[in-house]
CSV table of C-alpha atoms and ligand atoms in Angstrom, one decimal:
chain,number,residue,atom,x,y,z
O,94,MET,CA,20.2,-9.2,-5.2
O,95,ARG,CA,18.7,-5.9,-4.3
O,96,LEU,CA,17.1,-4.4,-7.4
O,97,LEU,CA,14.8,-1.7,-8.5
O,98,ILE,CA,12.7,-1.7,-11.6
O,99,MET,CA,11.6,1.7,-13.0
O,100,GLY,CA,9.8,2.9,-16.0
O,101,PRO,CA,6.6,4.7,-17.1
O,102,PRO,CA,3.2,3.2,-16.5
O,103,GLY,CA,2.6,0.5,-19.0
O,104,ALA,CA,6.3,-0.3,-19.6
O,105,GLY,CA,5.8,-3.8,-18.3
O,106,LYS,CA,7.4,-3.4,-14.8
O,107,GLY,CA,5.1,-5.8,-13.1
O,108,THR,CA,5.5,-8.5,-15.6
O,109,GLN,CA,9.2,-8.3,-15.8
O,110,ALA,CA,9.6,-7.8,-12.0
O,111,ALA,CA,7.8,-11.2,-11.4
O,112,LEU,CA,10.0,-13.0,-13.9
O,113,ILE,CA,13.3,-11.5,-12.7
O,114,ALA,CA,12.4,-12.0,-9.0
O,115,ASP,CA,11.5,-15.6,-9.7
O,116,HIS,CA,14.8,-16.1,-11.5
O,117,PHE,CA,16.8,-14.9,-8.4
O,118,GLY,CA,14.5,-16.4,-5.8
O,119,ILE,CA,13.6,-13.0,-4.3
O,120,PRO,CA,10.3,-11.4,-3.7
O,121,ALA,CA,9.0,-8.8,-6.2
O,122,ILE,CA,7.5,-6.1,-4.1
O,123,SER,CA,5.1,-3.7,-5.9
O,124,THR,CA,3.9,-0.7,-3.9
O,125,GLY,CA,1.1,-0.3,-6.5
O,126,ALA,CA,-0.1,-3.9,-5.8
O,127,ILE,CA,0.1,-3.4,-2.1
O,128,PHE,CA,-2.0,-0.2,-2.4
O,129,ARG,CA,-4.5,-1.8,-4.8
O,130,SER,CA,-5.0,-4.7,-2.3
O,131,ASN,CA,-5.6,-2.2,0.5
O,132,VAL,CA,-8.2,-0.4,-1.6
O,133,ALA,CA,-9.9,-3.7,-2.6
O,134,ARG,CA,-10.0,-4.8,1.1
O,135,GLN,CA,-11.2,-1.4,2.2
O,136,THR,CA,-8.6,-1.1,4.9
O,137,ASP,CA,-8.1,2.3,6.6
O,138,LEU,CA,-5.1,2.8,4.3
O,139,GLY,CA,-7.2,1.8,1.3
O,140,ARG,CA,-9.9,4.3,2.1
O,141,GLN,CA,-7.3,7.0,2.6
O,142,ILE,CA,-5.6,6.5,-0.8
O,143,LYS,CA,-8.5,5.4,-3.0
O,144,THR,CA,-9.3,8.7,-4.6
O,145,LEU,CA,-5.6,9.6,-5.1
O,146,MET,CA,-4.9,6.3,-6.9
O,147,GLU,CA,-8.0,6.5,-9.1
O,148,SER,CA,-6.9,10.0,-10.3
O,149,GLY,CA,-3.4,8.7,-11.1
O,150,ASN,CA,-1.7,10.8,-8.4
O,151,TYR,CA,1.0,9.6,-6.0
O,152,VAL,CA,0.3,8.4,-2.5
O,153,PRO,CA,2.1,10.7,0.0
O,154,ASP,CA,5.8,9.8,0.6
O,155,GLU,CA,5.5,9.2,4.3
O,156,ILE,CA,2.7,6.6,3.8
O,157,THR,CA,4.5,4.9,1.0
O,158,GLU,CA,7.9,4.8,2.8
O,159,GLN,CA,6.3,3.3,5.9
O,160,ILE,CA,4.7,0.6,3.8
O,161,VAL,CA,8.0,-0.3,2.1
O,162,ALA,CA,10.1,-0.2,5.3
O,163,ALA,CA,7.6,-2.6,6.9
O,164,ARG,CA,7.5,-4.9,3.9
O,165,LEU,CA,11.3,-5.1,3.6
O,166,ASP,CA,11.5,-6.1,7.2
O,167,GLU,CA,9.5,-9.3,6.5
O,168,PRO,CA,11.4,-12.6,6.6
O,169,ASP,CA,11.2,-13.4,2.9
O,170,ALA,CA,13.0,-10.1,2.1
O,171,VAL,CA,16.0,-10.7,4.3
O,172,GLY,CA,18.1,-12.2,1.4
O,173,GLY,CA,17.2,-9.7,-1.3
O,174,TRP,CA,14.3,-8.1,-3.2
O,175,LEU,CA,13.1,-6.4,-6.3
O,176,LEU,CA,11.2,-3.2,-5.8
O,177,ASP,CA,8.7,-2.4,-8.5
O,178,GLY,CA,7.3,1.1,-8.5
O,179,PHE,CA,9.4,2.4,-5.6
O,180,PRO,CA,11.1,4.9,-5.3
O,181,ARG,CA,9.1,7.4,-7.3
O,182,THR,CA,10.2,10.7,-5.7
O,183,LEU,CA,13.6,12.0,-4.5
O,184,HIS,CA,12.2,11.9,-0.9
O,185,GLN,CA,11.6,8.1,-1.5
O,186,VAL,CA,15.1,7.7,-2.9
O,187,GLN,CA,16.5,9.2,0.3
O,188,ALA,CA,14.2,7.0,2.5
O,189,LEU,CA,15.4,3.9,0.6
O,190,ASP,CA,19.0,5.0,1.1
O,191,ARG,CA,18.4,5.2,4.9
O,192,ILE,CA,16.7,1.8,5.0
O,193,LEU,CA,19.7,0.3,3.1
O,194,ALA,CA,22.3,2.0,5.2
O,195,ALA,CA,20.6,0.9,8.4
O,196,SER,CA,20.8,-2.8,7.3
O,197,HIS,CA,24.4,-2.3,5.8
O,198,HIS,CA,23.1,-3.3,2.4
O,199,ARG,CA,23.5,-1.7,-1.0
O,200,LEU,CA,21.5,-1.7,-4.3
O,201,ASP,CA,23.0,-3.9,-6.9
O,202,ALA,CA,21.2,-2.4,-10.0
O,203,VAL,CA,18.4,-0.2,-11.2
O,204,ILE,CA,16.6,-1.6,-14.2
O,205,SER,CA,15.0,1.1,-16.4
O,206,LEU,CA,12.4,-0.1,-18.9
O,207,GLU,CA,12.2,2.3,-21.8
O,208,VAL,CA,9.1,2.4,-24.1
O,209,ASP,CA,7.8,5.3,-26.2
O,210,ASP,CA,4.7,7.2,-25.1
O,211,GLU,CA,2.2,6.1,-27.8
O,212,ALA,CA,3.1,2.4,-27.3
O,213,LEU,CA,2.5,2.9,-23.6
O,214,VAL,CA,-1.0,4.4,-24.0
O,215,HIS,CA,-1.9,1.5,-26.3
O,216,ARG,CA,-0.6,-1.1,-23.9
O,217,LEU,CA,-2.4,0.5,-21.0
O,218,LEU,CA,-5.7,0.7,-22.8
O,219,THR,CA,-5.4,-3.0,-23.6
O,220,ARG,CA,-4.6,-3.8,-20.0
O,221,ALA,CA,-7.7,-1.8,-19.0
O,222,GLU,CA,-9.8,-4.2,-21.0
O,223,ILE,CA,-8.1,-7.3,-19.5
O,224,GLU,CA,-7.7,-6.3,-15.8
O,225,GLY,CA,-10.2,-3.5,-15.3
O,226,ARG,CA,-7.9,-1.3,-13.3
O,227,LEU,CA,-9.7,1.9,-12.3
O,228,ASP,CA,-6.7,4.0,-13.2
O,229,ASP,CA,-6.4,2.6,-16.7
O,230,ASN,CA,-8.6,5.1,-18.6
O,231,GLU,CA,-7.1,7.4,-21.3
O,232,GLN,CA,-7.3,10.6,-19.3
O,233,THR,CA,-5.8,9.1,-16.1
O,234,ILE,CA,-3.2,7.2,-18.2
O,235,ARG,CA,-2.0,10.5,-19.8
O,236,HIS,CA,-1.9,12.1,-16.3
O,237,ARG,CA,0.1,9.2,-14.8
O,238,MET,CA,2.6,9.5,-17.7
O,239,ARG,CA,3.0,13.2,-17.1
O,240,VAL,CA,3.5,12.6,-13.3
O,241,TYR,CA,6.1,10.0,-14.1
O,242,ARG,CA,8.0,12.2,-16.5
O,243,GLU,CA,8.0,15.1,-14.1
O,244,ASP,CA,8.5,13.5,-10.7
O,245,THR,CA,10.1,10.1,-11.3
O,246,ALA,CA,12.0,10.1,-14.6
O,247,PRO,CA,14.6,12.6,-13.2
O,248,LEU,CA,15.5,10.0,-10.5
O,249,LEU,CA,17.1,7.9,-13.2
O,250,ALA,CA,19.9,10.4,-13.5
O,251,THR,CA,20.6,10.0,-9.8
O,252,TYR,CA,21.0,6.2,-10.2
O,253,ALA,CA,23.0,6.7,-13.4
O,254,GLU,CA,25.5,8.9,-11.5
O,255,ARG,CA,25.8,6.1,-8.9
O,256,GLY,CA,26.7,3.7,-11.8
O,257,LEU,CA,23.7,1.5,-11.1
O,258,LEU,CA,21.4,2.2,-14.0
O,259,LEU,CA,20.7,-0.5,-16.6
O,260,SER,CA,18.6,1.1,-19.5
O,261,ILE,CA,16.7,-1.6,-21.2
O,262,ASP,CA,14.6,-1.4,-24.4
O,263,GLY,CA,11.2,-2.4,-23.2
O,264,ASP,CA,9.7,-2.7,-26.7
O,265,GLY,CA,8.9,-6.2,-28.0
O,266,ASP,CA,7.4,-9.3,-26.5
O,267,ILE,CA,7.7,-10.3,-22.9
O,268,ASP,CA,10.4,-13.0,-23.4
O,269,GLU,CA,12.5,-10.7,-25.6
O,270,VAL,CA,12.6,-8.0,-22.9
O,271,THR,CA,13.3,-10.5,-20.1
O,272,GLY,CA,16.2,-11.7,-22.2
O,273,ARG,CA,17.6,-8.2,-22.4
O,274,VAL,CA,17.2,-7.6,-18.7
O,275,ALA,CA,18.8,-11.0,-17.8
O,276,LYS,CA,21.8,-10.3,-20.2
O,277,SER,CA,22.5,-6.9,-18.6
O,278,LEU,CA,22.1,-8.3,-15.1
O,279,GLU,CA,24.8,-10.8,-15.8
O,280,ARG,CA,27.3,-8.0,-16.0
O,281,VAL,CA,26.4,-6.7,-12.5
O,282,PRO,CA,29.2,-7.4,-10.1
O,283,ALA,CA,28.2,-9.1,-6.8
O,284,ASN,CA,28.1,-6.8,-3.8
Z,1543,AMP,P1,1.8,1.0,-10.2
Z,1543,AMP,O1,1.0,-0.3,-10.0
Z,1543,AMP,O2,3.2,1.0,-9.9
Z,1543,AMP,O3,1.5,1.6,-11.6
Z,1543,AMP,O4,1.1,2.0,-9.2
Z,1543,AMP,C1,-0.3,2.4,-9.2
Z,1543,AMP,C2,-0.5,3.6,-8.4
Z,1543,AMP,O5,-0.2,3.3,-7.0
Z,1543,AMP,C3,0.2,4.8,-8.7
Z,1543,AMP,O6,-0.3,5.6,-9.8
Z,1543,AMP,C4,0.2,5.6,-7.4
Z,1543,AMP,O7,-1.1,6.2,-7.2
Z,1543,AMP,C5,0.4,4.5,-6.4
Z,1543,AMP,N1,1.8,4.2,-6.1
Z,1543,AMP,C6,2.5,3.1,-6.4
Z,1543,AMP,N2,3.8,3.2,-6.0
Z,1543,AMP,C7,3.9,4.5,-5.5
Z,1543,AMP,C8,5.0,5.2,-4.9
Z,1543,AMP,N3,6.2,4.7,-4.8
Z,1543,AMP,N4,4.8,6.5,-4.5
Z,1543,AMP,C9,3.5,7.0,-4.6
Z,1543,AMP,N5,2.5,6.4,-5.1
Z,1543,AMP,C10,2.6,5.1,-5.6
């Protein structure tokens, strides 16, 4: 399986990605997690992107695309993967298309988690208390939601046109949402 999971910040992408990837025995690859780890380890990349991330802005496409291409080349990703938080721009969609074409693979499905805005802000403020993420404060949260709506949400139409989009109601508890995702993935034909 080669899957994407998309949705606004706070929609539960990371949680669902881990559960779905586990189910299929594929790695869940989160660009956000890779970036946060670089910031925490104060690598060159981390130092370069720290301010951008803390303000809720996107990391430049070229940097993000390089990170993803390298990660998808690792041995555990040969048989499939679930990308969480990538692509987020049209440029990244095209980069992923090229990566897939080069390896003669195709996407199986794009999971879109849908949650309304006020529920998102509430979830993110709760996560801020639990995880202490520097980009989980109300001002940055609202900014990230705006960036998502403007730059990333339009990409869903691209995947819908390709017949790959699975729109899932992301409201409710974790198991309930996982159940909905699993059910809609059952109908995805094998590539
Ligand atoms: P996430 O954990 O997916 O919410 O990502 C956290 C932050 O990492 C985002 O707000 C961006 O600053 C950065 N980031 C993650 N994925 C991408 C991406 N595909 N393109 C650009 N920036 C990204």
